[in-house]
XYZ file of N, CA and C in Angstrom:
528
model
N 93.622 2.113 324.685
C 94.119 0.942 324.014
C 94.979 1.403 322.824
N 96.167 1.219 322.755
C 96.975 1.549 321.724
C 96.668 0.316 320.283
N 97.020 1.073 319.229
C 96.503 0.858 317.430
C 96.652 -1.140 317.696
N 97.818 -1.271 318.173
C 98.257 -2.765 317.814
C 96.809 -3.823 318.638
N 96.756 -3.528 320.010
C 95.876 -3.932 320.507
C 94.091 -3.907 320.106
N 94.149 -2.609 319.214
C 92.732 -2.915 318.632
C 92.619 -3.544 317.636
N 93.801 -3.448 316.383
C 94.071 -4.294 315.728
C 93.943 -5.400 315.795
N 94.560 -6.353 317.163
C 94.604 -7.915 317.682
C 92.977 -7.879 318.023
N 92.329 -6.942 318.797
C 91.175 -7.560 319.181
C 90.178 -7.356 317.538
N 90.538 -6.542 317.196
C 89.450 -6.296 315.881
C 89.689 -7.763 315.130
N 91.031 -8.061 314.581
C 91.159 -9.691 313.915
C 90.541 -10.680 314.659
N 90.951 -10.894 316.039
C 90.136 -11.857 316.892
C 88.749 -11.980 316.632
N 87.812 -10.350 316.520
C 86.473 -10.785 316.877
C 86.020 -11.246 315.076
N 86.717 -10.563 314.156
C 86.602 -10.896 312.868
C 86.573 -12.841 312.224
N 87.565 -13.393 313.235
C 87.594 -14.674 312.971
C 86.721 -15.435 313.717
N 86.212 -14.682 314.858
C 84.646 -15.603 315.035
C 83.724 -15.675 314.688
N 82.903 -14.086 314.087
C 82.790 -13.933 313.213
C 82.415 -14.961 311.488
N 83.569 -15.078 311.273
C 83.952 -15.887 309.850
C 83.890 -17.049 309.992
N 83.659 -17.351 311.193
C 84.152 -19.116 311.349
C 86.031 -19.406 311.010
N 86.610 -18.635 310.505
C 88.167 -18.726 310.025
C 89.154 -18.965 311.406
N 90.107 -20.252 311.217
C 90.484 -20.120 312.861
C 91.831 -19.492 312.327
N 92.501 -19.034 311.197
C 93.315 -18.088 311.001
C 93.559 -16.913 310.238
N 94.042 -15.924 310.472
C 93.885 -15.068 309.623
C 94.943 -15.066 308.177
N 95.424 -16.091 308.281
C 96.627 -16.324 306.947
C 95.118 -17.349 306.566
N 94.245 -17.995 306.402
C 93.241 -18.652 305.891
C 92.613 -17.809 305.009
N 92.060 -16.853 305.735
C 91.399 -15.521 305.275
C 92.405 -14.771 303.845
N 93.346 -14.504 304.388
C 94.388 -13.670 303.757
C 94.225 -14.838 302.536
N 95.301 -15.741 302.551
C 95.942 -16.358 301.656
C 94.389 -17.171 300.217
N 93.385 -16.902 301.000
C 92.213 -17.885 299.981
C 91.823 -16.446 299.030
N 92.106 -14.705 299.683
C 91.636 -14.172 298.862
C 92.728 -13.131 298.053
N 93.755 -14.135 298.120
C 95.121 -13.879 296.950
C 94.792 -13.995 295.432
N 95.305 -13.141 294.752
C 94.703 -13.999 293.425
C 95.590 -15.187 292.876
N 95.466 -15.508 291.298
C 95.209 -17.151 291.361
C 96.955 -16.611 290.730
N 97.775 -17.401 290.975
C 99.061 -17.039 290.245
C 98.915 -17.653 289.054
N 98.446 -18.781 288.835
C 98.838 -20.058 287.614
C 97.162 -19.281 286.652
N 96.972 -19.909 285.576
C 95.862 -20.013 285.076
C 96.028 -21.125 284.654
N 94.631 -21.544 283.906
C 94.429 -23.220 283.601
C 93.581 -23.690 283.918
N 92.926 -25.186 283.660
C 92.154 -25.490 284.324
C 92.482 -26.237 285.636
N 91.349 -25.886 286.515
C 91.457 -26.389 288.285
C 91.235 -27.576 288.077
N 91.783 -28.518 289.033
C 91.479 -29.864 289.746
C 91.660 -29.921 291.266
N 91.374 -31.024 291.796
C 91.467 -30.952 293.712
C 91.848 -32.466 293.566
N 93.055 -32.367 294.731
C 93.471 -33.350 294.890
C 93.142 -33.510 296.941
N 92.456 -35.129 297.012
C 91.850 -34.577 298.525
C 93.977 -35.605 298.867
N 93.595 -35.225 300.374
C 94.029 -36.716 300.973
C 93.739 -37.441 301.707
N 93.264 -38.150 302.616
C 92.049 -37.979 303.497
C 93.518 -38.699 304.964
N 94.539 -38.963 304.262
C 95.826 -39.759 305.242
C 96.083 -37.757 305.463
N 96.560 -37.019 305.115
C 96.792 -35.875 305.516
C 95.603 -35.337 305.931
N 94.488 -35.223 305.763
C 93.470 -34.664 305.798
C 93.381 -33.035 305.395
N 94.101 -33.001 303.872
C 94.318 -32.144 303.497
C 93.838 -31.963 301.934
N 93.056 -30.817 301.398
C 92.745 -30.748 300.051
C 94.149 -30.019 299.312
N 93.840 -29.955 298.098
C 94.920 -28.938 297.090
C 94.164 -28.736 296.065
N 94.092 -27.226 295.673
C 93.644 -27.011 294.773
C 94.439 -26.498 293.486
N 94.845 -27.429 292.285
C 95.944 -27.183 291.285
C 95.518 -26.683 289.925
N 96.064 -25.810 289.456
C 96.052 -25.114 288.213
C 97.089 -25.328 287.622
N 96.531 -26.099 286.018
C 97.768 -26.697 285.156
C 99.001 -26.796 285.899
N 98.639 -27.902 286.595
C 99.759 -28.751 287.579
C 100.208 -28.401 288.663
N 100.616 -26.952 289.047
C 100.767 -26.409 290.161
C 99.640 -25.975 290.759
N 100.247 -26.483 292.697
C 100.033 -25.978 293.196
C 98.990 -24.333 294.179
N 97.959 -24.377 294.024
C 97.606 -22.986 294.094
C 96.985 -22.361 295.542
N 96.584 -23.819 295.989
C 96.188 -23.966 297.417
C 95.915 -24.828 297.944
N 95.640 -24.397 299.367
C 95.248 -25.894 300.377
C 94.646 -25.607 301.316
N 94.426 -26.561 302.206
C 93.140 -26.752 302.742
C 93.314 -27.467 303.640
N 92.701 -27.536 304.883
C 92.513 -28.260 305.993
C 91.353 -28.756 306.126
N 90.837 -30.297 306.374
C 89.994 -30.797 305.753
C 89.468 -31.533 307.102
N 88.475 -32.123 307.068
C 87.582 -33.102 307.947
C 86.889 -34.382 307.213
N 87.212 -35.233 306.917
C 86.638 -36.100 305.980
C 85.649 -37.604 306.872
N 84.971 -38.416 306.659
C 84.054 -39.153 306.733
C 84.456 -40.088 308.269
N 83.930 -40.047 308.999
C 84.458 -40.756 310.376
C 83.740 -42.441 309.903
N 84.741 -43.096 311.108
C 84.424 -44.760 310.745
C 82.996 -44.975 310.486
N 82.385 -45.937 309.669
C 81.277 -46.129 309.090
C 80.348 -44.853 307.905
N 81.154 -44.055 308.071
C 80.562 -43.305 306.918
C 81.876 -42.861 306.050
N 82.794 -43.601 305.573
C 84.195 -43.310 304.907
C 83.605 -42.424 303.748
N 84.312 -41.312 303.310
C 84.474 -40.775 302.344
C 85.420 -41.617 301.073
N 84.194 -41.648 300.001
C 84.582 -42.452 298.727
C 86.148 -41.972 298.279
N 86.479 -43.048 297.765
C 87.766 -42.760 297.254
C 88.057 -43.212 295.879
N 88.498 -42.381 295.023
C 88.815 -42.492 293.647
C 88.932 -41.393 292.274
N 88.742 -41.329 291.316
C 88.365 -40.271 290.572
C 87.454 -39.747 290.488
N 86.850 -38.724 290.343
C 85.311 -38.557 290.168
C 85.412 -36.486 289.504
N 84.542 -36.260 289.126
C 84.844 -35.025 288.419
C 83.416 -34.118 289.260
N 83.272 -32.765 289.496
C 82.710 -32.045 289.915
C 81.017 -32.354 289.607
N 79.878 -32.827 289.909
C 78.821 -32.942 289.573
C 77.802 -31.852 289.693
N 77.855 -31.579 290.297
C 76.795 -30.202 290.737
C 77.714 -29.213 291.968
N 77.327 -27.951 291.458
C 77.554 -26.852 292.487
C 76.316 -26.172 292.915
N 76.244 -25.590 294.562
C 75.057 -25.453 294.911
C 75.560 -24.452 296.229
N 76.019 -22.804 296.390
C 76.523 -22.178 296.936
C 75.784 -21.815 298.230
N 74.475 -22.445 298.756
C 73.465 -22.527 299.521
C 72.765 -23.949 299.886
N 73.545 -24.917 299.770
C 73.247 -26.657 299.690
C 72.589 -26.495 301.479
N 71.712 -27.160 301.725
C 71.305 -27.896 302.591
C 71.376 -29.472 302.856
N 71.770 -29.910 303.167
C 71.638 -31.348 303.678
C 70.259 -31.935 303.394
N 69.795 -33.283 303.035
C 68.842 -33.406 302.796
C 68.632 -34.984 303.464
N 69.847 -35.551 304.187
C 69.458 -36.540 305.398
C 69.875 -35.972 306.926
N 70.594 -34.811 306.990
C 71.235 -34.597 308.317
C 70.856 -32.923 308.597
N 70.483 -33.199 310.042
C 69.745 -31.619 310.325
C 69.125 -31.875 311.436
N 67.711 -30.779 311.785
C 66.515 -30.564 312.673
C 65.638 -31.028 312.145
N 64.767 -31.496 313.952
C 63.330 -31.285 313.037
C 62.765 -30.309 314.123
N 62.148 -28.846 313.706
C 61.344 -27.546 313.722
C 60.299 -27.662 314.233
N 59.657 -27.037 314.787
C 57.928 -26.708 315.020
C 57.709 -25.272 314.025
N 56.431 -25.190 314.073
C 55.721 -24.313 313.146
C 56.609 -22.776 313.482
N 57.224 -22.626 314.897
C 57.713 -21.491 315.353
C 58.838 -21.310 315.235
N 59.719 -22.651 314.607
C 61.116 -22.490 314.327
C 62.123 -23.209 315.571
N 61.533 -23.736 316.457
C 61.963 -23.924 318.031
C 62.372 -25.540 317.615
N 63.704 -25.544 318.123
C 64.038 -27.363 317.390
C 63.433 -28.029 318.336
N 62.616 -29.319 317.972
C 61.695 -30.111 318.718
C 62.623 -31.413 318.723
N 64.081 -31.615 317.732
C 64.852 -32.758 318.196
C 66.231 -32.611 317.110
N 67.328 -32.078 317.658
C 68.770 -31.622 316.686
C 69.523 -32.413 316.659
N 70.065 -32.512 315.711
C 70.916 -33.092 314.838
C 70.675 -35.159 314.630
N 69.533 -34.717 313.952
C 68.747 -36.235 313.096
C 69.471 -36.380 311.730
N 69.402 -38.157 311.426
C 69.879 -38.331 310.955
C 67.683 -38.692 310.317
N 67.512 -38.542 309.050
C 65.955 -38.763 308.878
C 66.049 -39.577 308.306
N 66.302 -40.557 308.113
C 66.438 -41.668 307.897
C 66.060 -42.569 309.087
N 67.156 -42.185 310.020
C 66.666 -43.482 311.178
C 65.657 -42.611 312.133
N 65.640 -41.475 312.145
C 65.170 -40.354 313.411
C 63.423 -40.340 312.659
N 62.290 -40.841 313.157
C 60.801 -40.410 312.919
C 60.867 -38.731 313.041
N 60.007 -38.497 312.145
C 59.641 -37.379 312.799
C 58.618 -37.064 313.364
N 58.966 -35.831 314.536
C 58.027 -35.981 315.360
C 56.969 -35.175 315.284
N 55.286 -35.339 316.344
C 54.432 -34.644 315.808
C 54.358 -33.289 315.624
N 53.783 -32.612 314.518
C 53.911 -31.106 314.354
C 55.136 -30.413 314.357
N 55.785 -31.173 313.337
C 57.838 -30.647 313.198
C 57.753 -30.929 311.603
N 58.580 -30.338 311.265
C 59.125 -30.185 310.063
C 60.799 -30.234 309.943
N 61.334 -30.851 308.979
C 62.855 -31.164 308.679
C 63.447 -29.790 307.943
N 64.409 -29.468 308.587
C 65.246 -28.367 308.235
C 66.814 -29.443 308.174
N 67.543 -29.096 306.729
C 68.678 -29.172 306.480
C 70.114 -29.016 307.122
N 71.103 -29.531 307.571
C 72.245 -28.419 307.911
C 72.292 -28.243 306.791
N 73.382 -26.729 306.718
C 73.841 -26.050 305.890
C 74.900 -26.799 305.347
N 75.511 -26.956 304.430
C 76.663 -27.036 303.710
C 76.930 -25.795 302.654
N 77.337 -24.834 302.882
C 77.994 -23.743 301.996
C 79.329 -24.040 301.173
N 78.527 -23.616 299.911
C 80.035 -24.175 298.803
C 80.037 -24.836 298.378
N 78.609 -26.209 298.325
C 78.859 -27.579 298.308
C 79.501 -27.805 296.600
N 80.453 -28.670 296.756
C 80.860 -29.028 294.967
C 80.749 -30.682 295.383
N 79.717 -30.866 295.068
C 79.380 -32.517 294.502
C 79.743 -33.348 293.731
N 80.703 -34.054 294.112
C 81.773 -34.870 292.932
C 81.412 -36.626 293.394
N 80.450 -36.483 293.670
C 79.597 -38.265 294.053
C 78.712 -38.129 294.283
N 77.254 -38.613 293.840
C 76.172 -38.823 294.390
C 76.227 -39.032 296.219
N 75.713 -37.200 296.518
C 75.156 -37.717 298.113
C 76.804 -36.959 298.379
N 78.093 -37.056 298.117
C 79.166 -36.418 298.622
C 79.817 -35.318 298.318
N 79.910 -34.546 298.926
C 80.981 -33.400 298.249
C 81.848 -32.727 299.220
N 82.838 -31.385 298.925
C 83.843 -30.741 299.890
C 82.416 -29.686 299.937
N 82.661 -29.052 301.392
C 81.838 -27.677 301.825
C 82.500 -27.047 302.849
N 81.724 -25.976 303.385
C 82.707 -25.485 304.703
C 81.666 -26.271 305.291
N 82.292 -26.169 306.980
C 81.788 -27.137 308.297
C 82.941 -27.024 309.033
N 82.361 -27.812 310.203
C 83.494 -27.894 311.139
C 84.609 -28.859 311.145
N 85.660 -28.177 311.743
C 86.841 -28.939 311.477
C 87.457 -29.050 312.982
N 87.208 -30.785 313.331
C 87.731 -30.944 314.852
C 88.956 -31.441 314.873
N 89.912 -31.746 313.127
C 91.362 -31.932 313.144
C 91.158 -33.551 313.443
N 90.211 -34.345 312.998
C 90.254 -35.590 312.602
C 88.963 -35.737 311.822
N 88.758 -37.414 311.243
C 87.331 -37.462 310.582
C 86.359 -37.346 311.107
N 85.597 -36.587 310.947
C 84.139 -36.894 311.656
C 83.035 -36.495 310.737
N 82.935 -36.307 309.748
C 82.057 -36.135 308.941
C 80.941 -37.352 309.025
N 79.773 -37.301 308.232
C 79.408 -38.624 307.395
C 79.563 -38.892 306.147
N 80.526 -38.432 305.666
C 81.674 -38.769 304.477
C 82.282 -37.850 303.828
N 81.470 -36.483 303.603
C 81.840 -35.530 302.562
C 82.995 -34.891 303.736
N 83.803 -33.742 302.684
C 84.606 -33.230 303.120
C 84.643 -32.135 303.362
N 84.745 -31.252 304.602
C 84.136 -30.518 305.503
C 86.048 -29.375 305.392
N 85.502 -27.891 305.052
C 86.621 -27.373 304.788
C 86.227 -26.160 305.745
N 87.360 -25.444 305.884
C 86.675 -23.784 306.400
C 86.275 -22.943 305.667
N 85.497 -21.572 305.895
C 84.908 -20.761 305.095
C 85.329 -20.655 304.120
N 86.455 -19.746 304.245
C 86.859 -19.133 303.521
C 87.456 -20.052 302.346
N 88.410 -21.078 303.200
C 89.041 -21.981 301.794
C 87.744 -23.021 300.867
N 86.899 -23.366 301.903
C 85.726 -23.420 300.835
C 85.705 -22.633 299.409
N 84.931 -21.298 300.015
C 84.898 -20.571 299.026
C 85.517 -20.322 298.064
N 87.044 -20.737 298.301
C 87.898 -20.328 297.143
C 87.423 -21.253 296.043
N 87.608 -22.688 296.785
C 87.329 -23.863 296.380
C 86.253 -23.426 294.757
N 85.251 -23.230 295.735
C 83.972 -23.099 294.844
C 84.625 -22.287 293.746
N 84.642 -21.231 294.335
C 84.753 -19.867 293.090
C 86.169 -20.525 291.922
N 86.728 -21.539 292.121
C 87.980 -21.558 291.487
C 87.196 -22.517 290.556
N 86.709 -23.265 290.462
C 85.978 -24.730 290.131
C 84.817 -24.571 289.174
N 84.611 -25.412 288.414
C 83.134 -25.230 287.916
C 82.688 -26.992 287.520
N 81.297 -27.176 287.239
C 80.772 -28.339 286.750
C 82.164 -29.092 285.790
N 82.173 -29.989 286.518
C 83.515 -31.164 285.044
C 84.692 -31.226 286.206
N 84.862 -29.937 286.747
C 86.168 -29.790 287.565
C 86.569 -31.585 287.684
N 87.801 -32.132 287.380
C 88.425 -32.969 287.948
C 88.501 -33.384 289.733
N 88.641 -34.278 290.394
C 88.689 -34.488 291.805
C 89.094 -35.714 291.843
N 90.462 -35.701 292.554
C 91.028 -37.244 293.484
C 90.778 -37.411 294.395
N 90.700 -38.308 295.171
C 90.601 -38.472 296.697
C 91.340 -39.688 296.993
N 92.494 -39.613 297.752
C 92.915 -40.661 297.780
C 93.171 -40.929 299.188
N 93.345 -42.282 299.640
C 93.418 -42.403 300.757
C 94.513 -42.276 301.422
């Protein structure tokens, strides 16, 4: 196998890997910051696209998944409330047996009983920045329309930037 071809397969298996469906995602989130200042995020949820701006410009973006019909993602001002780089979900997930073996996936516990001898496990949300009671941007999957149950669902990596760029107060728009 000649250099280029291990190259292509080495990036390939790297982005499954990462969850990253590009490698300019990867690349471009771990650029450093050109601007300094303080961060804000501007969502859109009509593009389905975030931005993350430093004293006014521009610094990045994001491909986004936001709240499918009946669970709309809030729209308005709202400023960073809690960060939590290991968030679990605490209505949407499994419910477990004592052995770890899912006994019924992807409950909503609210409407879903649980069943006998199970326990509720979280999905993951990594990155979460909480800018509404109950909502925030995280990584998750991105099927290139809404489907969330409201929050806004980013990829790994631009997550992460997200987070690491941001702190408690951070500013956040969301507009429709």
């Amino acid at each position: 196998m000649n250099r280029l071809s291990q190259f292509s397969a080495l990036c390939a298996a790297f982005m499954m890997v990462s969850g990253c469906s590009s490698v300019t995602e990867m690349v471009t989130s771990n650029l450093p910051e050109s601007h300094s200042g303080r961060p804000s995020i501007v969502v859109s949820l009509r593009a389905q696209e975030a931005y993350l701006h430093r004293a006014g410009h521009r610094t990045a973006s994001s491909r986004i998944s936001s709240g499918r019909e009946g669970y709309r993602t809030p729209v308005g001002h709202f400023h960073v409330i809690r960060k939590d780089e290991d968030h679990l979900s605490s209505l949407y997930g499994d419910y477990l047996d004592d052995s770890g073996r899912v006994v019924k996936a992807n409950v909503d516990r609210r409407r879903n009983p649980k069943p006998p001898h199970s326990h509720f496990v979280g999905t993951p949300m990594p990155y979460f920045l909480e800018f509404s009671p109950g909502y925030g941007l995280h990584q998750g999957y991105l099927p290139g329309v809404p489907a969330s149950h409201g929050c806004i669902r980013m990829p790994y990596w631009k997550a992460r930037q997200f987070y690491n760029a941001t702190r408690v107060g951070t500013p956040v728009v969301v507009k429709s």
